[in-house]
Amino acid sequence: MNPFADPALAANYEAWYQAAGCRADQLEKALLAWLLTRFPLAGTLLEVGCGSGHFTRWAGEKTLQATGLDISLPMIAEAERLDSVPYVLGDALALPFADNTFDLVTLITTLEFVSEPIPVLEESLRVAEQGLILGVLNRQSVLGWQRRRAGGPVWGAACFFTPTEMAQLVRRAANRAVEITWRTTLWPCWQGWLPLPWGGFIGMAVHWR
Ligand SMILES: C[S@@+](CC[C@H](N)C(=O)[O-])C[C@H]1O[C@@H](n2cnc3c(N)ncnc32)[C@H](O)[C@@H]1O
């Protein structure tokens, strides 16, 4: 059961970014923007598991032509209420797009909630011409520990990864050689990101070699 299918959760999802999640959000976007600079020729982006469209809208503001996809109808309805970016109701396990449709595919805090991360990564790689940008909560961090401890309908349904585990999953899903770059955010210790394996939020870029 996808906890994000709950209309009440969908209606309140964006509020977290405006309040408690504001600083973490700024830092995560700064790391994602840095990872985006590794794809200077990218013009189109698909966010898989876009939720309320928070990062899809942000990518659109960065001059990318962005599209969001999510399996939750209430989340898609909320995203459509908030802006005019194109949104698609669909499953990350069977993306309704031809091979190489988008320059980039991004999954932000979505792999934690899918039943089969490797097939989801295979599908994302299939529709991405240049590569992927991933954002994942780090199991090996204080933030990951806090979320697991909080449990409940959302965090109790999540499966967390470390940077090494994420890189292994990506290499297993890719059918050719890939180059992987990752950093983690270190807030509240430091307002930046470094290649340290214990920061809370992992940002990872995956390029074809
Ligand atoms: C934690 S939310 C992240 C939303 C957004 N990326 C963000 O960071 O604000 C995870 C999202 O993944 C979606 N999701 C889970 N399984 C999915 C699947 N199989 N296909 C598409 N979306 C899925 C959920 O519906 C939910 O909206």
mmCIF file of C-alpha atoms and ligand atoms in Angstrom:
data_model
loop_
_atom_site.group_PDB
_atom_site.id
_atom_site.type_symbol
_atom_site.label_atom_id
_atom_site.label_comp_id
_atom_site.label_asym_id
_atom_site.label_seq_id
_atom_site.Cartn_x
_atom_site.Cartn_y
_atom_site.Cartn_z
ATOM 1 C CA MET A 1 0.000 0.000 0.000
ATOM 2 C CA ASN A 2 1.434 3.367 -1.053
ATOM 3 C CA PRO A 3 1.099 5.772 1.935
ATOM 4 C CA PHE A 4 1.012 8.664 -0.556
ATOM 5 C CA ALA A 5 -2.356 7.469 -1.907
ATOM 6 C CA ASP A 6 -3.955 9.146 1.137
ATOM 7 C CA PRO A 7 -5.690 12.400 0.003
ATOM 8 C CA ALA A 8 -5.088 14.065 3.402
ATOM 9 C CA LEU A 9 -1.346 13.365 3.205
ATOM 10 C CA ALA A 10 -1.233 14.671 -0.380
ATOM 11 C CA ALA A 11 -3.055 17.878 0.592
ATOM 12 C CA ASN A 12 -0.545 18.594 3.388
ATOM 13 C CA TYR A 13 2.626 17.339 1.699
ATOM 14 C CA GLU A 14 3.830 20.666 0.317
ATOM 15 C CA ALA A 15 3.449 22.374 3.702
ATOM 16 C CA TRP A 16 6.455 20.444 5.085
ATOM 17 C CA TYR A 17 8.748 22.202 2.611
ATOM 18 C CA GLN A 18 7.468 25.610 3.755
ATOM 19 C CA ALA A 19 8.021 24.949 7.483
ATOM 20 C CA ALA A 20 10.141 22.219 9.155
ATOM 21 C CA GLY A 21 11.744 21.110 5.889
ATOM 22 C CA CYS A 22 12.633 24.579 4.594
ATOM 23 C CA ARG A 23 16.385 24.569 5.332
ATOM 24 C CA ALA A 24 16.910 20.938 4.316
ATOM 25 C CA ASP A 25 15.011 21.670 1.098
ATOM 26 C CA GLN A 26 17.284 24.626 0.216
ATOM 27 C CA LEU A 27 20.372 22.541 0.791
ATOM 28 C CA GLU A 28 19.050 19.541 -1.153
ATOM 29 C CA LYS A 29 18.190 21.826 -4.091
ATOM 30 C CA ALA A 30 21.669 23.369 -3.979
ATOM 31 C CA LEU A 31 23.222 19.880 -4.176
ATOM 32 C CA LEU A 32 20.828 18.840 -6.965
ATOM 33 C CA ALA A 33 21.666 22.055 -8.878
ATOM 34 C CA TRP A 34 25.357 21.198 -8.600
ATOM 35 C CA LEU A 35 24.655 17.707 -9.954
ATOM 36 C CA LEU A 36 22.603 19.229 -12.797
ATOM 37 C CA THR A 37 25.677 21.189 -13.963
ATOM 38 C CA ARG A 38 27.182 17.811 -14.900
ATOM 39 C CA PHE A 39 24.585 17.613 -17.696
ATOM 40 C CA PRO A 40 25.082 20.940 -19.529
ATOM 41 C CA LEU A 41 23.279 19.716 -22.655
ATOM 42 C CA ALA A 42 20.134 18.522 -20.872
ATOM 43 C CA GLY A 43 16.911 20.223 -21.983
ATOM 44 C CA THR A 44 14.208 17.825 -20.777
ATOM 45 C CA LEU A 45 13.665 16.049 -17.457
ATOM 46 C CA LEU A 46 11.198 13.516 -16.077
ATOM 47 C CA GLU A 47 10.702 13.311 -12.314
ATOM 48 C CA VAL A 48 9.541 9.811 -11.390
ATOM 49 C CA GLY A 49 7.619 9.823 -8.100
ATOM 50 C CA CYS A 50 7.053 13.564 -8.356
ATOM 51 C CA GLY A 51 4.568 13.743 -5.467
ATOM 52 C CA SER A 52 3.149 17.271 -5.252
ATOM 53 C CA GLY A 53 5.606 18.399 -7.955
ATOM 54 C CA HIS A 54 7.934 20.229 -5.568
ATOM 55 C CA PHE A 55 11.131 19.300 -7.437
ATOM 56 C CA THR A 56 9.448 19.100 -10.880
ATOM 57 C CA ARG A 57 8.472 22.772 -10.562
ATOM 58 C CA TRP A 58 11.976 23.648 -9.387
ATOM 59 C CA ALA A 59 13.527 21.842 -12.393
ATOM 60 C CA GLY A 60 11.118 23.762 -14.644
ATOM 61 C CA GLU A 61 12.350 27.023 -13.122
ATOM 62 C CA LYS A 62 15.911 25.960 -14.067
ATOM 63 C CA THR A 63 14.950 26.220 -17.752
ATOM 64 C CA LEU A 64 14.489 22.470 -18.094
ATOM 65 C CA GLN A 65 11.317 21.293 -19.789
ATOM 66 C CA ALA A 66 10.053 19.177 -16.894
ATOM 67 C CA THR A 67 7.398 16.460 -16.628
ATOM 68 C CA GLY A 68 6.272 14.715 -13.443
ATOM 69 C CA LEU A 69 4.963 11.175 -13.015
ATOM 70 C CA ASP A 70 3.465 9.580 -9.925
ATOM 71 C CA ILE A 71 1.365 6.526 -9.089
ATOM 72 C CA SER A 72 -0.774 8.432 -6.567
ATOM 73 C CA LEU A 73 -3.836 10.176 -7.990
ATOM 74 C CA PRO A 74 -4.164 12.540 -4.982
ATOM 75 C CA MET A 75 -0.482 13.544 -5.363
ATOM 76 C CA ILE A 76 -0.900 14.198 -9.104
ATOM 77 C CA ALA A 77 -4.083 16.199 -8.422
ATOM 78 C CA GLU A 78 -2.193 18.297 -5.849
ATOM 79 C CA ALA A 79 0.709 18.866 -8.255
ATOM 80 C CA GLU A 80 -1.705 19.961 -10.990
ATOM 81 C CA ARG A 81 -3.431 22.318 -8.566
ATOM 82 C CA LEU A 82 -0.090 24.004 -7.787
ATOM 83 C CA ASP A 83 1.188 24.640 -11.320
ATOM 84 C CA SER A 84 0.852 23.963 -15.033
ATOM 85 C CA VAL A 85 3.823 21.584 -15.503
ATOM 86 C CA PRO A 86 2.634 18.413 -17.348
ATOM 87 C CA TYR A 87 1.918 15.566 -14.920
ATOM 88 C CA VAL A 88 1.243 11.928 -15.743
ATOM 89 C CA LEU A 89 -0.382 9.258 -13.590
ATOM 90 C CA GLY A 90 1.777 6.158 -13.981
ATOM 91 C CA ASP A 91 3.912 3.463 -12.418
ATOM 92 C CA ALA A 92 7.704 3.744 -12.164
ATOM 93 C CA LEU A 93 7.837 0.008 -12.962
ATOM 94 C CA ALA A 94 6.304 0.548 -16.422
ATOM 95 C CA LEU A 95 6.949 4.108 -17.583
ATOM 96 C CA PRO A 96 4.581 5.089 -20.404
ATOM 97 C CA PHE A 97 7.383 6.557 -22.535
ATOM 98 C CA ALA A 98 9.590 5.315 -25.385
ATOM 99 C CA ASP A 99 13.321 4.714 -24.881
ATOM 100 C CA ASN A 100 15.435 7.902 -24.489
ATOM 101 C CA THR A 101 12.380 10.204 -24.367
ATOM 102 C CA PHE A 102 13.979 12.531 -21.790
ATOM 103 C CA ASP A 103 17.524 13.845 -21.451
ATOM 104 C CA LEU A 104 17.430 13.274 -17.694
ATOM 105 C CA VAL A 105 15.327 11.281 -15.269
ATOM 106 C CA THR A 106 15.291 12.161 -11.590
ATOM 107 C CA LEU A 107 13.939 10.279 -8.573
ATOM 108 C CA ILE A 108 13.892 12.327 -5.372
ATOM 109 C CA THR A 109 13.013 10.412 -2.182
ATOM 110 C CA THR A 110 11.129 7.883 -4.292
ATOM 111 C CA LEU A 111 13.352 4.793 -4.431
ATOM 112 C CA GLU A 112 12.776 4.410 -0.687
ATOM 113 C CA PHE A 113 9.063 3.770 -1.382
ATOM 114 C CA VAL A 114 9.068 1.447 -4.398
ATOM 115 C CA SER A 115 8.730 -2.315 -4.000
ATOM 116 C CA GLU A 116 11.464 -3.145 -6.539
ATOM 117 C CA PRO A 117 14.220 -0.518 -6.850
ATOM 118 C CA ILE A 118 16.280 -2.303 -9.528
ATOM 119 C CA PRO A 119 13.427 -2.627 -12.098
ATOM 120 C CA VAL A 120 12.501 0.997 -11.329
ATOM 121 C CA LEU A 121 16.096 2.075 -12.015
ATOM 122 C CA GLU A 122 16.120 -0.030 -15.229
ATOM 123 C CA GLU A 123 12.963 1.725 -16.421
ATOM 124 C CA SER A 124 14.377 5.155 -15.523
ATOM 125 C CA LEU A 125 17.626 4.413 -17.356
ATOM 126 C CA ARG A 126 15.646 3.169 -20.378
ATOM 127 C CA VAL A 127 13.832 6.491 -20.876
ATOM 128 C CA ALA A 128 16.894 8.683 -20.032
ATOM 129 C CA GLU A 129 19.180 9.648 -22.870
ATOM 130 C CA GLN A 130 21.926 11.317 -20.797
ATOM 131 C CA GLY A 131 21.571 9.932 -17.271
ATOM 132 C CA LEU A 132 19.903 10.090 -13.882
ATOM 133 C CA ILE A 133 19.899 12.341 -10.853
ATOM 134 C CA LEU A 134 18.901 10.571 -7.652
ATOM 135 C CA GLY A 135 18.054 11.967 -4.224
ATOM 136 C CA VAL A 136 17.845 9.403 -1.436
ATOM 137 C CA LEU A 137 17.802 9.522 2.367
ATOM 138 C CA ASN A 138 20.914 7.918 3.803
ATOM 139 C CA ARG A 139 20.348 4.906 6.070
ATOM 140 C CA GLN A 140 23.798 5.487 7.551
ATOM 141 C CA SER A 141 22.987 8.973 8.921
ATOM 142 C CA VAL A 142 21.350 10.623 11.915
ATOM 143 C CA LEU A 143 18.490 11.741 9.640
ATOM 144 C CA GLY A 144 17.961 8.164 8.381
ATOM 145 C CA TRP A 145 17.990 6.872 11.959
ATOM 146 C CA GLN A 146 15.463 9.553 13.042
ATOM 147 C CA ARG A 147 13.129 8.708 10.158
ATOM 148 C CA ARG A 148 13.305 4.956 10.819
ATOM 149 C CA ARG A 149 12.675 5.579 14.506
ATOM 150 C CA ALA A 150 9.687 7.855 13.711
ATOM 151 C CA GLY A 151 8.044 5.005 11.743
ATOM 152 C CA GLY A 152 4.330 5.628 11.099
ATOM 153 C CA PRO A 153 2.503 5.204 7.798
ATOM 154 C CA VAL A 154 5.166 7.041 5.750
ATOM 155 C CA TRP A 155 8.574 6.287 7.258
ATOM 156 C CA GLY A 156 7.473 2.840 8.393
ATOM 157 C CA ALA A 157 6.914 2.015 4.702
ATOM 158 C CA ALA A 158 10.350 3.276 3.606
ATOM 159 C CA CYS A 159 13.503 1.313 2.813
ATOM 160 C CA PHE A 160 16.664 3.402 3.209
ATOM 161 C CA PHE A 161 20.000 3.044 1.413
ATOM 162 C CA THR A 162 23.615 4.075 1.915
ATOM 163 C CA PRO A 163 25.652 5.731 -0.897
ATOM 164 C CA THR A 164 27.496 2.444 -1.504
ATOM 165 C CA GLU A 165 24.247 0.471 -1.686
ATOM 166 C CA MET A 166 22.740 3.039 -4.077
ATOM 167 C CA ALA A 167 25.770 2.875 -6.355
ATOM 168 C CA GLN A 168 25.582 -0.952 -6.350
ATOM 169 C CA LEU A 169 21.865 -0.889 -7.259
ATOM 170 C CA VAL A 170 22.539 1.543 -10.124
ATOM 171 C CA ARG A 171 25.392 -0.567 -11.507
ATOM 172 C CA ARG A 172 23.197 -3.683 -11.369
ATOM 173 C CA ALA A 173 20.355 -1.889 -13.169
ATOM 174 C CA ALA A 174 22.528 -0.335 -15.907
ATOM 175 C CA ASN A 175 23.250 -2.523 -18.914
ATOM 176 C CA ARG A 176 26.400 -0.572 -19.741
ATOM 177 C CA ALA A 177 29.250 1.205 -17.972
ATOM 178 C CA VAL A 178 28.195 4.223 -15.928
ATOM 179 C CA GLU A 179 30.048 6.941 -14.083
ATOM 180 C CA ILE A 180 28.610 7.762 -10.659
ATOM 181 C CA THR A 181 29.150 10.983 -8.695
ATOM 182 C CA TRP A 182 27.631 11.395 -5.240
ATOM 183 C CA ARG A 183 27.727 13.783 -2.310
ATOM 184 C CA THR A 184 25.757 14.023 0.940
ATOM 185 C CA THR A 185 24.348 17.071 2.677
ATOM 186 C CA LEU A 186 25.688 17.673 6.161
ATOM 187 C CA TRP A 187 23.046 19.978 7.599
ATOM 188 C CA PRO A 188 22.743 20.876 10.482
ATOM 189 C CA CYS A 189 26.533 20.312 10.965
ATOM 190 C CA TRP A 190 27.549 22.283 7.873
ATOM 191 C CA GLN A 191 25.631 24.056 5.120
ATOM 192 C CA GLY A 192 27.248 22.291 2.193
ATOM 193 C CA TRP A 193 27.835 18.842 0.764
ATOM 194 C CA LEU A 194 30.831 16.522 0.664
ATOM 195 C CA PRO A 195 31.670 12.971 -0.478
ATOM 196 C CA LEU A 196 31.156 11.703 3.087
ATOM 197 C CA PRO A 197 29.093 8.512 3.525
ATOM 198 C CA TRP A 198 27.145 9.632 6.602
ATOM 199 C CA GLY A 199 25.374 12.858 5.514
ATOM 200 C CA GLY A 200 21.549 12.805 5.618
ATOM 201 C CA PHE A 201 20.595 13.277 1.963
ATOM 202 C CA ILE A 202 22.474 11.536 -0.850
ATOM 203 C CA GLY A 203 22.536 13.326 -4.212
ATOM 204 C CA MET A 204 23.830 11.108 -7.011
ATOM 205 C CA ALA A 205 24.428 11.722 -10.730
ATOM 206 C CA VAL A 206 24.626 8.745 -13.079
ATOM 207 C CA HIS A 207 26.197 9.311 -16.522
ATOM 208 C CA TRP A 208 26.745 6.951 -19.394
ATOM 209 C CA ARG A 209 30.446 6.363 -19.952
HETATM 210 C C1 LIG B 1 8.410 10.801 -0.511
HETATM 211 S S1 LIG B 1 7.418 11.099 -1.917
HETATM 212 C C2 LIG B 1 8.525 12.102 -2.880
HETATM 213 C C3 LIG B 1 7.801 13.121 -3.713
HETATM 214 C C4 LIG B 1 8.741 14.124 -4.411
HETATM 215 N N1 LIG B 1 9.712 13.479 -5.232
HETATM 216 C C5 LIG B 1 9.414 14.996 -3.379
HETATM 217 O O1 LIG B 1 10.596 14.741 -3.068
HETATM 218 O O2 LIG B 1 8.774 15.921 -2.876
HETATM 219 C C6 LIG B 1 7.480 9.556 -2.811
HETATM 220 C C7 LIG B 1 6.566 9.544 -4.033
HETATM 221 O O3 LIG B 1 6.813 8.353 -4.788
HETATM 222 C C8 LIG B 1 5.572 7.916 -5.314
HETATM 223 N N2 LIG B 1 5.649 6.507 -5.718
HETATM 224 C C9 LIG B 1 5.784 5.420 -4.915
HETATM 225 N N3 LIG B 1 5.797 4.295 -5.664
HETATM 226 C C10 LIG B 1 5.685 4.689 -6.971
HETATM 227 C C11 LIG B 1 5.639 3.997 -8.212
HETATM 228 N N4 LIG B 1 5.711 2.650 -8.281
HETATM 229 N N5 LIG B 1 5.519 4.718 -9.340
HETATM 230 C C12 LIG B 1 5.437 6.079 -9.299
HETATM 231 N N6 LIG B 1 5.462 6.785 -8.149
HETATM 232 C C13 LIG B 1 5.597 6.103 -7.003
HETATM 233 C C14 LIG B 1 4.596 8.174 -4.187
HETATM 234 O O4 LIG B 1 3.250 8.183 -4.623
HETATM 235 C C15 LIG B 1 5.077 9.513 -3.665
HETATM 236 O O5 LIG B 1 4.420 10.587 -4.279
#
